[in-house]
PDB file of C-alpha atoms in Angstrom:
ATOM      1  CA  MET A   1       5.288 -37.524  -5.568  1.00 59.00           C
ATOM      2  CA  PRO A   2       5.664 -34.746  -2.734  1.00 69.00           C
ATOM      3  CA  GLN A   3       2.562 -32.535  -2.906  1.00 78.00           C
ATOM      4  CA  LYS A   4       3.115 -28.460  -3.954  1.00 86.00           C
ATOM      5  CA  ASN A   5       2.575 -25.753  -1.585  1.00 89.00           C
ATOM      6  CA  ILE A   6      -0.098 -23.520  -1.976  1.00 89.00           C
ATOM      7  CA  THR A   7      -0.214 -19.893  -2.538  1.00 92.00           C
ATOM      8  CA  LYS A   8      -3.255 -17.505  -2.015  1.00 93.00           C
ATOM      9  CA  GLU A   9      -2.966 -13.952  -3.161  1.00 94.00           C
ATOM     10  CA  ILE A  10      -4.229 -11.126  -1.307  1.00 95.00           C
ATOM     11  CA  LYS A  11      -3.663  -7.277  -1.539  1.00 96.00           C
ATOM     12  CA  VAL A  12      -3.595  -4.611   1.251  1.00 96.00           C
ATOM     13  CA  VAL A  13      -5.967  -1.301   0.088  1.00 94.00           C
ATOM     14  CA  THR A  14      -5.483   1.587   1.754  1.00 94.00           C
ATOM     15  CA  ASP A  15      -7.697   4.847   0.943  1.00 93.00           C
ATOM     16  CA  GLN A  16      -6.613   8.516   2.844  1.00 92.00           C
ATOM     17  CA  HIS A  17      -7.629  12.044   2.626  1.00 93.00           C
ATOM     18  CA  ILE A  18      -6.390  15.513   4.019  1.00 91.00           C
ATOM     19  CA  VAL A  19      -9.121  16.756   7.199  1.00 91.00           C
ATOM     20  CA  LYS A  20      -9.789  20.168   5.523  1.00 88.00           C
ATOM     21  CA  GLY A  21      -8.956  22.686   8.871  1.00 88.00           C
ATOM     22  CA  GLN A  22      -7.135  20.160  10.709  1.00 89.00           C
ATOM     23  CA  LYS A  23      -3.108  20.812  10.827  1.00 88.00           C
ATOM     24  CA  GLN A  24      -0.430  19.135  13.441  1.00 83.00           C
ATOM     25  CA  HIS A  25       3.251  19.653  13.257  1.00 80.00           C
ATOM     26  CA  GLY A  26       2.321  22.503  10.291  1.00 84.00           C
ATOM     27  CA  PHE A  27       0.887  18.672   8.324  1.00 88.00           C
ATOM     28  CA  PRO A  28      -2.261  18.750   7.418  1.00 90.00           C
ATOM     29  CA  MET A  29      -4.424  15.672   9.291  1.00 91.00           C
ATOM     30  CA  ARG A  30      -5.378  13.028   7.474  1.00 92.00           C
ATOM     31  CA  LYS A  31      -7.708  10.256   7.837  1.00 94.00           C
ATOM     32  CA  TRP A  32      -6.742   6.719   6.560  1.00 95.00           C
ATOM     33  CA  LYS A  33      -8.400   3.533   6.046  1.00 94.00           C
ATOM     34  CA  ILE A  34      -6.872   0.123   5.790  1.00 96.00           C
ATOM     35  CA  SER A  35      -8.330  -3.248   4.330  1.00 95.00           C
ATOM     36  CA  LEU A  36      -7.678  -6.998   3.610  1.00 96.00           C
ATOM     37  CA  MET A  37      -9.211  -8.990   0.039  1.00 94.00           C
ATOM     38  CA  GLY A  38      -8.666 -12.226  -1.207  1.00 93.00           C
ATOM     39  CA  ILE A  39      -7.585 -12.350  -4.902  1.00 91.00           C
ATOM     40  CA  ASN A  40      -8.552 -15.175  -7.135  1.00 89.00           C
ATOM     41  CA  ALA A  41      -6.757 -16.223 -10.113  1.00 86.00           C
ATOM     42  CA  ASN A  42      -8.778 -13.812 -12.371  1.00 88.00           C
ATOM     43  CA  GLY A  43      -7.542 -11.040 -10.292  1.00 87.00           C
ATOM     44  CA  GLU A  44     -11.289 -10.602  -8.931  1.00 89.00           C
ATOM     45  CA  GLU A  45     -11.523 -10.050  -5.112  1.00 89.00           C
ATOM     46  CA  GLU A  46     -12.949 -12.513  -3.098  1.00 89.00           C
ATOM     47  CA  PRO A  47     -13.477 -13.244   0.765  1.00 91.00           C
ATOM     48  CA  LEU A  48     -11.193 -14.959   3.126  1.00 94.00           C
ATOM     49  CA  PRO A  49     -12.482 -17.398   5.332  1.00 92.00           C
ATOM     50  CA  TYR A  50      -9.306 -18.743   6.285  1.00 94.00           C
ATOM     51  CA  VAL A  51      -8.559 -15.680   8.391  1.00 95.00           C
ATOM     52  CA  GLU A  52     -10.302 -15.362  11.681  1.00 95.00           C
ATOM     53  CA  TYR A  53      -8.323 -11.852  12.800  1.00 96.00           C
ATOM     54  CA  VAL A  54      -6.352  -9.195  11.478  1.00 96.00           C
ATOM     55  CA  GLU A  55      -3.789  -7.362  13.923  1.00 97.00           C
ATOM     56  CA  TYR A  56      -2.636  -3.748  13.016  1.00 97.00           C
ATOM     57  CA  MET A  57       0.941  -3.008  14.823  1.00 96.00           C
ATOM     58  CA  LEU A  58       0.568   0.765  14.343  1.00 94.00           C
ATOM     59  CA  HIS A  59       3.477   3.506  15.426  1.00 91.00           C
ATOM     60  CA  GLN A  60       3.906   3.254  18.993  1.00 88.00           C
ATOM     61  CA  THR A  61       2.547   7.570  19.450  1.00 88.00           C
ATOM     62  CA  PHE A  62      -0.750   5.500  18.894  1.00 89.00           C
ATOM     63  CA  GLU A  63      -3.169   5.841  21.780  1.00 87.00           C
ATOM     64  CA  GLN A  64      -3.647   1.603  21.611  1.00 91.00           C
ATOM     65  CA  PRO A  65      -0.990   0.522  19.270  1.00 93.00           C
ATOM     66  CA  LEU A  66      -2.497  -3.076  18.655  1.00 95.00           C
ATOM     67  CA  ARG A  67      -5.740  -2.691  17.227  1.00 95.00           C
ATOM     68  CA  LYS A  68      -7.642  -6.841  16.592  1.00 96.00           C
ATOM     69  CA  VAL A  69     -10.038  -6.409  13.979  1.00 96.00           C
ATOM     70  CA  THR A  70     -12.294  -9.924  13.753  1.00 94.00           C
ATOM     71  CA  GLU A  71     -14.729  -9.099  10.608  1.00 93.00           C
ATOM     72  CA  TYR A  72     -13.852  -9.764   6.717  1.00 91.00           C
ATOM     73  CA  PRO A  73     -12.829  -6.896   4.954  1.00 92.00           C
ATOM     74  CA  PHE A  74     -10.919  -6.485   8.375  1.00 95.00           C
ATOM     75  CA  VAL A  75     -10.811  -2.616   8.145  1.00 94.00           C
ATOM     76  CA  LEU A  76      -9.089  -0.522  10.707  1.00 95.00           C
ATOM     77  CA  GLN A  77     -10.029   3.278  10.379  1.00 93.00           C
ATOM     78  CA  GLU A  78      -7.682   6.089  12.298  1.00 94.00           C
ATOM     79  CA  LYS A  79      -6.547  10.053  11.968  1.00 92.00           C
ATOM     80  CA  GLY A  80      -3.146  10.562  12.022  1.00 92.00           C
ATOM     81  CA  TRP A  81      -0.178  13.097  10.164  1.00 90.00           C
ATOM     82  CA  GLY A  82       2.370  11.358   9.245  1.00 90.00           C
ATOM     83  CA  GLU A  83       3.528   8.278   7.124  1.00 92.00           C
ATOM     84  CA  PHE A  84       5.300   5.390   8.895  1.00 94.00           C
ATOM     85  CA  ASP A  85       5.579   1.207   8.159  1.00 94.00           C
ATOM     86  CA  MET A  86       3.468  -1.005  10.557  1.00 95.00           C
ATOM     87  CA  LYS A  87       3.121  -4.729  10.689  1.00 96.00           C
ATOM     88  CA  ILE A  88      -0.272  -6.364   9.676  1.00 97.00           C
ATOM     89  CA  MET A  89      -0.597  -9.994  10.947  1.00 97.00           C
ATOM     90  CA  LEU A  90      -3.118 -12.528  10.073  1.00 97.00           C
ATOM     91  CA  HIS A  91      -4.023 -15.242  12.406  1.00 96.00           C
ATOM     92  CA  PHE A  92      -5.794 -18.310  10.750  1.00 95.00           C
ATOM     93  CA  ALA A  93      -8.532 -20.236  12.009  1.00 92.00           C
ATOM     94  CA  ASP A  94      -6.329 -23.181  12.503  1.00 92.00           C
ATOM     95  CA  LYS A  95      -4.599 -22.146  15.584  1.00 90.00           C
ATOM     96  CA  SER A  96      -1.704 -24.606  15.108  1.00 89.00           C
ATOM     97  CA  THR A  97      -0.882 -22.631  11.585  1.00 91.00           C
ATOM     98  CA  SER A  98       1.479 -19.784  12.519  1.00 92.00           C
ATOM     99  CA  PRO A  99       0.585 -16.070  11.781  1.00 95.00           C
ATOM    100  CA  PHE A 100       1.486 -14.281   8.617  1.00 95.00           C
ATOM    101  CA  VAL A 101       3.371 -11.395   9.213  1.00 96.00           C
ATOM    102  CA  LEU A 102       2.700  -8.113   6.660  1.00 96.00           C
ATOM    103  CA  ASP A 103       4.872  -5.183   6.243  1.00 96.00           C
ATOM    104  CA  HIS A 104       3.301  -2.553   4.981  1.00 96.00           C
ATOM    105  CA  ASP A 105       3.976   1.410   4.080  1.00 95.00           C
ATOM    106  CA  LEU A 106       1.186   3.909   5.030  1.00 95.00           C
ATOM    107  CA  ASN A 107       2.107   6.754   2.927  1.00 92.00           C
ATOM    108  CA  PHE A 108       0.224   9.676   1.633  1.00 92.00           C
ATOM    109  CA  GLN A 109       1.450   9.862  -2.160  1.00 89.00           C
ATOM    110  CA  MET A 110      -1.700   8.776  -3.306  1.00 91.00           C
ATOM    111  CA  THR A 111      -5.237   8.525  -2.071  1.00 91.00           C
ATOM    112  CA  HIS A 112      -6.212   5.027  -3.125  1.00 93.00           C
ATOM    113  CA  TYR A 113      -3.413   2.325  -3.021  1.00 93.00           C
ATOM    114  CA  GLU A 114      -3.124  -1.424  -3.480  1.00 94.00           C
ATOM    115  CA  VAL A 115      -0.535  -3.510  -2.573  1.00 95.00           C
ATOM    116  CA  ALA A 116      -0.531  -7.657  -3.257  1.00 95.00           C
ATOM    117  CA  HIS A 117       1.060 -10.034  -1.310  1.00 95.00           C
ATOM    118  CA  THR A 118       1.394 -14.185  -1.379  1.00 95.00           C
ATOM    119  CA  LEU A 119       0.432 -16.198   1.637  1.00 94.00           C
ATOM    120  CA  THR A 120       2.462 -19.584   1.254  1.00 93.00           C
ATOM    121  CA  PHE A 121       1.211 -22.880   3.165  1.00 92.00           C
ATOM    122  CA  LYS A 122       3.002 -26.374   3.442  1.00 88.00           C
ATOM    123  CA  PRO A 123       0.797 -28.732   2.690  1.00 85.00           C
ATOM    124  CA  ASP A 124       0.406 -30.976   6.001  1.00 86.00           C
ATOM    125  CA  LEU A 125      -2.014 -28.831   7.198  1.00 86.00           C
ATOM    126  CA  LYS A 126      -5.331 -29.758   8.965  1.00 88.00           C
ATOM    127  CA  SER A 127      -7.920 -31.620   6.563  1.00 87.00           C
ATOM    128  CA  SER A 128     -10.547 -28.901   7.700  1.00 88.00           C
ATOM    129  CA  PHE A 129      -8.054 -26.042   7.000  1.00 89.00           C
ATOM    130  CA  LEU A 130      -7.359 -27.310   3.917  1.00 86.00           C
ATOM    131  CA  LYS A 131     -10.814 -27.146   2.857  1.00 86.00           C
ATOM    132  CA  LEU A 132     -11.099 -23.285   4.135  1.00 88.00           C
ATOM    133  CA  LEU A 133      -7.980 -23.006   1.954  1.00 85.00           C
ATOM    134  CA  ASN A 134      -9.486 -24.715  -1.321  1.00 80.00           C
ATOM    135  CA  GLN A 135     -13.253 -24.276  -1.139  1.00 72.00           C
ATOM    136  CA  PRO A 136     -14.532 -22.637  -4.092  1.00 65.00           C
ATOM    137  CA  VAL A 137     -15.793 -18.889  -2.411  1.00 58.00           C
ATOM    138  CA  GLU A 138     -18.229 -16.166  -3.801  1.00 55.00           C
ATOM    139  CA  THR A 139     -15.959 -12.692  -5.282  1.00 46.00           C
ATOM    140  CA  ILE A 140     -16.911  -9.703  -4.209  1.00 45.00           C
ATOM    141  CA  SER A 141     -17.920  -8.769  -7.840  1.00 47.00           C
ATOM    142  CA  ASP A 142     -20.265 -11.704  -7.758  1.00 48.00           C
ATOM    143  CA  ARG A 143     -21.969 -10.443  -5.050  1.00 45.00           C
ATOM    144  CA  ARG A 144     -22.311  -6.751  -6.004  1.00 46.00           C
ATOM    145  CA  ASP A 145     -23.662  -8.241  -9.317  1.00 48.00           C
ATOM    146  CA  HIS A 146     -26.199 -10.157  -7.437  1.00 44.00           C
ATOM    147  CA  MET A 147     -26.985  -7.623  -4.739  1.00 41.00           C
ATOM    148  CA  SER A 148     -27.515  -5.240  -8.660  1.00 42.00           C
ATOM    149  CA  SER A 149     -29.477  -7.627 -10.705  1.00 40.00           C
ATOM    150  CA  HIS A 150     -31.709  -8.157  -7.577  1.00 40.00           C
ATOM    151  CA  HIS A 151     -32.772  -4.564  -6.700  1.00 37.00           C
ATOM    152  CA  SER A 152     -32.634  -3.326 -10.288  1.00 36.00           C
ATOM    153  CA  GLY A 153     -33.731  -6.748 -12.165  1.00 38.00           C
ATOM    154  CA  MET A 154     -31.183  -5.682 -15.044  1.00 33.00           C
ATOM    155  CA  ASP A 155     -28.270  -7.360 -16.094  1.00 36.00           C
ATOM    156  CA  ALA A 156     -25.797  -6.306 -13.299  1.00 31.00           C
ATOM    157  CA  LYS A 157     -21.966  -5.080 -14.206  1.00 32.00           C
ATOM    158  CA  THR A 158     -18.694  -4.921 -12.222  1.00 30.00           C
ATOM    159  CA  ASN A 159     -17.936  -1.497 -11.264  1.00 34.00           C
ATOM    160  CA  LYS A 160     -14.021  -1.147 -11.882  1.00 33.00           C
ATOM    161  CA  ARG A 161     -12.270   1.233  -9.423  1.00 35.00           C
ATOM    162  CA  GLY A 162      -9.866   4.349 -11.481  1.00 34.00           C
ATOM    163  CA  ARG A 163      -7.494   5.996  -9.500  1.00 34.00           C
ATOM    164  CA  ASP A 164      -8.273   9.109  -7.828  1.00 39.00           C
ATOM    165  CA  ASP A 165      -4.934  11.242  -8.180  1.00 38.00           C
ATOM    166  CA  VAL A 166      -4.480  10.937 -12.420  1.00 36.00           C
ATOM    167  CA  LEU A 167      -2.376  13.877 -13.191  1.00 41.00           C
ATOM    168  CA  LYS A 168      -0.396  12.584 -10.469  1.00 39.00           C
ATOM    169  CA  THR A 169       1.871   9.933 -11.042  1.00 31.00           C
ATOM    170  CA  LYS A 170       4.234  10.704  -7.997  1.00 31.00           C
ATOM    171  CA  SER A 171       4.802  12.848  -4.970  1.00 31.00           C
ATOM    172  CA  LYS A 172       7.384  13.749  -2.344  1.00 29.00           C
ATOM    173  CA  ARG A 173       7.507  11.915   0.445  1.00 29.00           C
ATOM    174  CA  ILE A 174       7.981  13.214   4.426  1.00 26.00           C
ATOM    175  CA  LYS A 175      10.601  10.950   5.626  1.00 28.00           C
ATOM    176  CA  ASP A 176      10.581  12.315   9.306  1.00 31.00           C
ATOM    177  CA  ASP A 177       6.357  12.454   9.609  1.00 32.00           C
ATOM    178  CA  ARG A 178       5.123  10.146  12.813  1.00 33.00           C
ATOM    179  CA  SER A 179       1.588   9.389  13.884  1.00 36.00           C
ATOM    180  CA  SER A 180      -0.978  11.379  15.214  1.00 36.00           C
ATOM    181  CA  ASP A 181      -1.073  12.736  18.930  1.00 36.00           C
ATOM    182  CA  ASP A 182      -4.636  12.765  18.675  1.00 34.00           C
ATOM    183  CA  ASP A 183      -6.693  10.174  20.895  1.00 32.00           C
ATOM    184  CA  SER A 184      -9.639   9.444  18.956  1.00 32.00           C
ATOM    185  CA  SER A 185     -10.017   7.532  16.001  1.00 46.00           C
ATOM    186  CA  VAL A 186     -12.206   7.583  12.939  1.00 48.00           C
ATOM    187  CA  ASP A 187     -15.764   6.451  13.603  1.00 48.00           C
ATOM    188  CA  ALA A 188     -16.321   3.108  11.477  1.00 39.00           C
ATOM    189  CA  GLU A 189     -19.337   4.562   9.831  1.00 41.00           C
ATOM    190  CA  ASP A 190     -17.063   7.599   8.332  1.00 46.00           C
ATOM    191  CA  ASP A 191     -18.053   8.890   5.139  1.00 49.00           C
ATOM    192  CA  TRP A 192     -15.244   7.780   2.536  1.00 47.00           C
ATOM    193  CA  ASN A 193     -17.759   8.569  -1.043  1.00 43.00           C
ATOM    194  CA  ASP A 194     -18.148  12.705  -2.523  1.00 44.00           C
ATOM    195  CA  GLU A 195     -21.087  13.736  -3.760  1.00 59.00           C
ATOM    196  CA  ILE A 196     -19.338  13.972  -7.058  1.00 74.00           C
ATOM    197  CA  ASP A 197     -17.498  10.234  -8.225  1.00 79.00           C
ATOM    198  CA  ILE A 198     -13.982  11.466  -7.869  1.00 79.00           C
ATOM    199  CA  HIS A 199     -13.351   7.932  -9.512  1.00 78.00           C
ATOM    200  CA  VAL A 200     -15.177   9.237 -12.642  1.00 84.00           C
ATOM    201  CA  LEU A 201     -13.952  11.942 -12.683  1.00 87.00           C
ATOM    202  CA  ALA A 202     -10.683  11.113 -12.750  1.00 85.00           C
ATOM    203  CA  GLU A 203     -11.017   8.567 -15.780  1.00 85.00           C
ATOM    204  CA  LYS A 204     -12.635  11.976 -16.866  1.00 88.00           C
ATOM    205  CA  PHE A 205      -9.053  13.073 -17.182  1.00 89.00           C
ATOM    206  CA  GLN A 206      -7.732  10.711 -19.369  1.00 85.00           C
ATOM    207  CA  LEU A 207     -10.054  11.773 -22.329  1.00 90.00           C
ATOM    208  CA  LEU A 208      -9.559  15.053 -22.165  1.00 89.00           C
ATOM    209  CA  GLN A 209      -6.968  16.691 -24.928  1.00 89.00           C
ATOM    210  CA  ALA A 210      -3.626  18.339 -23.510  1.00 87.00           C
ATOM    211  CA  ASP A 211      -5.093  22.124 -24.550  1.00 89.00           C
ATOM    212  CA  ASP A 212      -7.749  20.958 -22.336  1.00 90.00           C
ATOM    213  CA  LEU A 213      -5.792  19.832 -19.638  1.00 89.00           C
ATOM    214  CA  VAL A 214      -4.000  22.950 -19.489  1.00 89.00           C
ATOM    215  CA  ASP A 215      -7.256  25.030 -19.408  1.00 92.00           C
ATOM    216  CA  LEU A 216      -7.958  22.283 -16.579  1.00 92.00           C
ATOM    217  CA  VAL A 217      -5.060  23.379 -14.702  1.00 90.00           C
ATOM    218  CA  LYS A 218      -5.772  27.043 -14.836  1.00 90.00           C
ATOM    219  CA  LEU A 219      -9.026  26.312 -13.253  1.00 92.00           C
ATOM    220  CA  VAL A 220      -7.921  24.463 -10.645  1.00 91.00           C
ATOM    221  CA  LYS A 221      -5.072  27.221 -10.151  1.00 89.00           C
ATOM    222  CA  ALA A 222      -7.386  30.009 -10.276  1.00 89.00           C
ATOM    223  CA  ASN A 223      -9.564  28.258  -6.974  1.00 89.00           C
ATOM    224  CA  GLN A 224      -6.991  26.527  -5.400  1.00 87.00           C
ATOM    225  CA  THR A 225      -6.546  27.537  -1.759  1.00 85.00           C
ATOM    226  CA  SER A 226      -4.241  26.515   1.288  1.00 78.00           C
ATOM    227  CA  ASP A 227      -6.437  23.694   2.142  1.00 74.00           C
ATOM    228  CA  MET A 228      -6.320  21.656  -1.235  1.00 80.00           C
ATOM    229  CA  TYR A 229      -3.096  19.214  -2.284  1.00 81.00           C
ATOM    230  CA  VAL A 230      -1.908  20.794  -4.818  1.00 82.00           C
ATOM    231  CA  LYS A 231       1.474  21.212  -6.529  1.00 80.00           C
ATOM    232  CA  GLU A 232       3.419  21.833 -10.194  1.00 79.00           C
ATOM    233  CA  ASP A 233       6.816  20.267 -11.065  1.00 71.00           C
ATOM    234  CA  GLY A 234       7.746  22.730 -13.690  1.00 70.00           C
ATOM    235  CA  GLU A 235      11.017  20.264 -14.249  1.00 68.00           C
ATOM    236  CA  ALA A 236       9.005  17.057 -14.802  1.00 65.00           C
ATOM    237  CA  GLY A 237       6.323  18.313 -16.182  1.00 69.00           C
ATOM    238  CA  GLU A 238       3.828  17.308 -14.209  1.00 75.00           C
ATOM    239  CA  PHE A 239       1.179  18.713 -12.015  1.00 78.00           C
ATOM    240  CA  HIS A 240      -0.078  16.835  -8.944  1.00 81.00           C
ATOM    241  CA  ILE A 241      -3.697  17.058  -7.215  1.00 82.00           C
ATOM    242  CA  ASP A 242      -5.705  15.043  -4.525  1.00 80.00           C
ATOM    243  CA  LEU A 243      -9.347  14.965  -5.947  1.00 81.00           C
ATOM    244  CA  ARG A 244     -10.248  14.292  -2.159  1.00 77.00           C
ATOM    245  CA  THR A 245      -9.000  17.719  -0.879  1.00 81.00           C
ATOM    246  CA  LEU A 246     -10.656  19.899  -3.714  1.00 82.00           C
ATOM    247  CA  GLY A 247     -13.750  20.718  -2.298  1.00 79.00           C
ATOM    248  CA  THR A 248     -17.669  19.914  -3.321  1.00 80.00           C
ATOM    249  CA  ASP A 249     -17.643  23.682  -5.631  1.00 82.00           C
ATOM    250  CA  LEU A 250     -14.294  22.816  -7.316  1.00 88.00           C
ATOM    251  CA  LEU A 251     -15.287  18.946  -8.069  1.00 88.00           C
ATOM    252  CA  HIS A 252     -18.698  20.522  -9.890  1.00 87.00           C
ATOM    253  CA  GLN A 253     -16.718  23.057 -11.409  1.00 89.00           C
ATOM    254  CA  LEU A 254     -14.369  20.044 -12.877  1.00 92.00           C
ATOM    255  CA  TRP A 255     -17.074  17.453 -13.642  1.00 90.00           C
ATOM    256  CA  GLN A 256     -18.723  20.433 -15.700  1.00 90.00           C
ATOM    257  CA  PHE A 257     -15.720  21.679 -17.752  1.00 93.00           C
ATOM    258  CA  CYS A 258     -15.073  17.785 -18.585  1.00 92.00           C
ATOM    259  CA  ALA A 259     -18.861  17.830 -19.765  1.00 91.00           C
ATOM    260  CA  LYS A 260     -17.850  20.871 -22.070  1.00 91.00           C
ATOM    261  CA  ARG A 261     -14.908  19.408 -23.505  1.00 91.00           C
ATOM    262  CA  LEU A 262     -16.180  15.462 -23.847  1.00 91.00           C
ATOM    263  CA  ASP A 263     -19.286  16.470 -25.334  1.00 82.00           C
TER     264      ASP A 263
END
């Protein structure tokens, strides 16, 4: 009986936000970050022990457009003003296994988005590589639970990531953008977290009543500045907000607004 191919699920995770006060070619500069994670049969994040390193092939206008990353979760951080298509090449621990190339659309429609991919391997692989593909691995949530229970002495709970940009279902793409002319890359230790937990704030938006949402929109518009991403589509009845661009003061106001309305 012929052996079946082996499949592994992975996802490409993209986070991005506007850099306040910086523009190029009339567009706001953005910091963006890409990472890769495995997905097990339960949909949980897990490491990729069978991937040795990853190469990101950026737009040719970047300095050193070919970037090699060797440590999981293979994070690449950069800064730019335009959307573009890139290729992500996965190199495996078994050198005789051909690299796998992913096509990735870097876009600024959402501050956080994830794209799943399926890797398919033929069964006639080296036994050592088969072990890497089939070995049970500690999931990311297992690791977080262990760390949480270790530090707090309490039962750990897995935190599920919500969308940053509720109220925003889609936004107009800038089709002719290109990548940044800026030579500097984003520091690896760049802080992607806000004082206000925008994921929790986004979840609070979901709980508001229709009248509350109308008042929330008024609050945002009353405090809107030119470097915030706030867009109203009257015909579609949509209001688009990028929470990462609103600034600490307005985020605090929105947090207090939700606390009062949901009390």
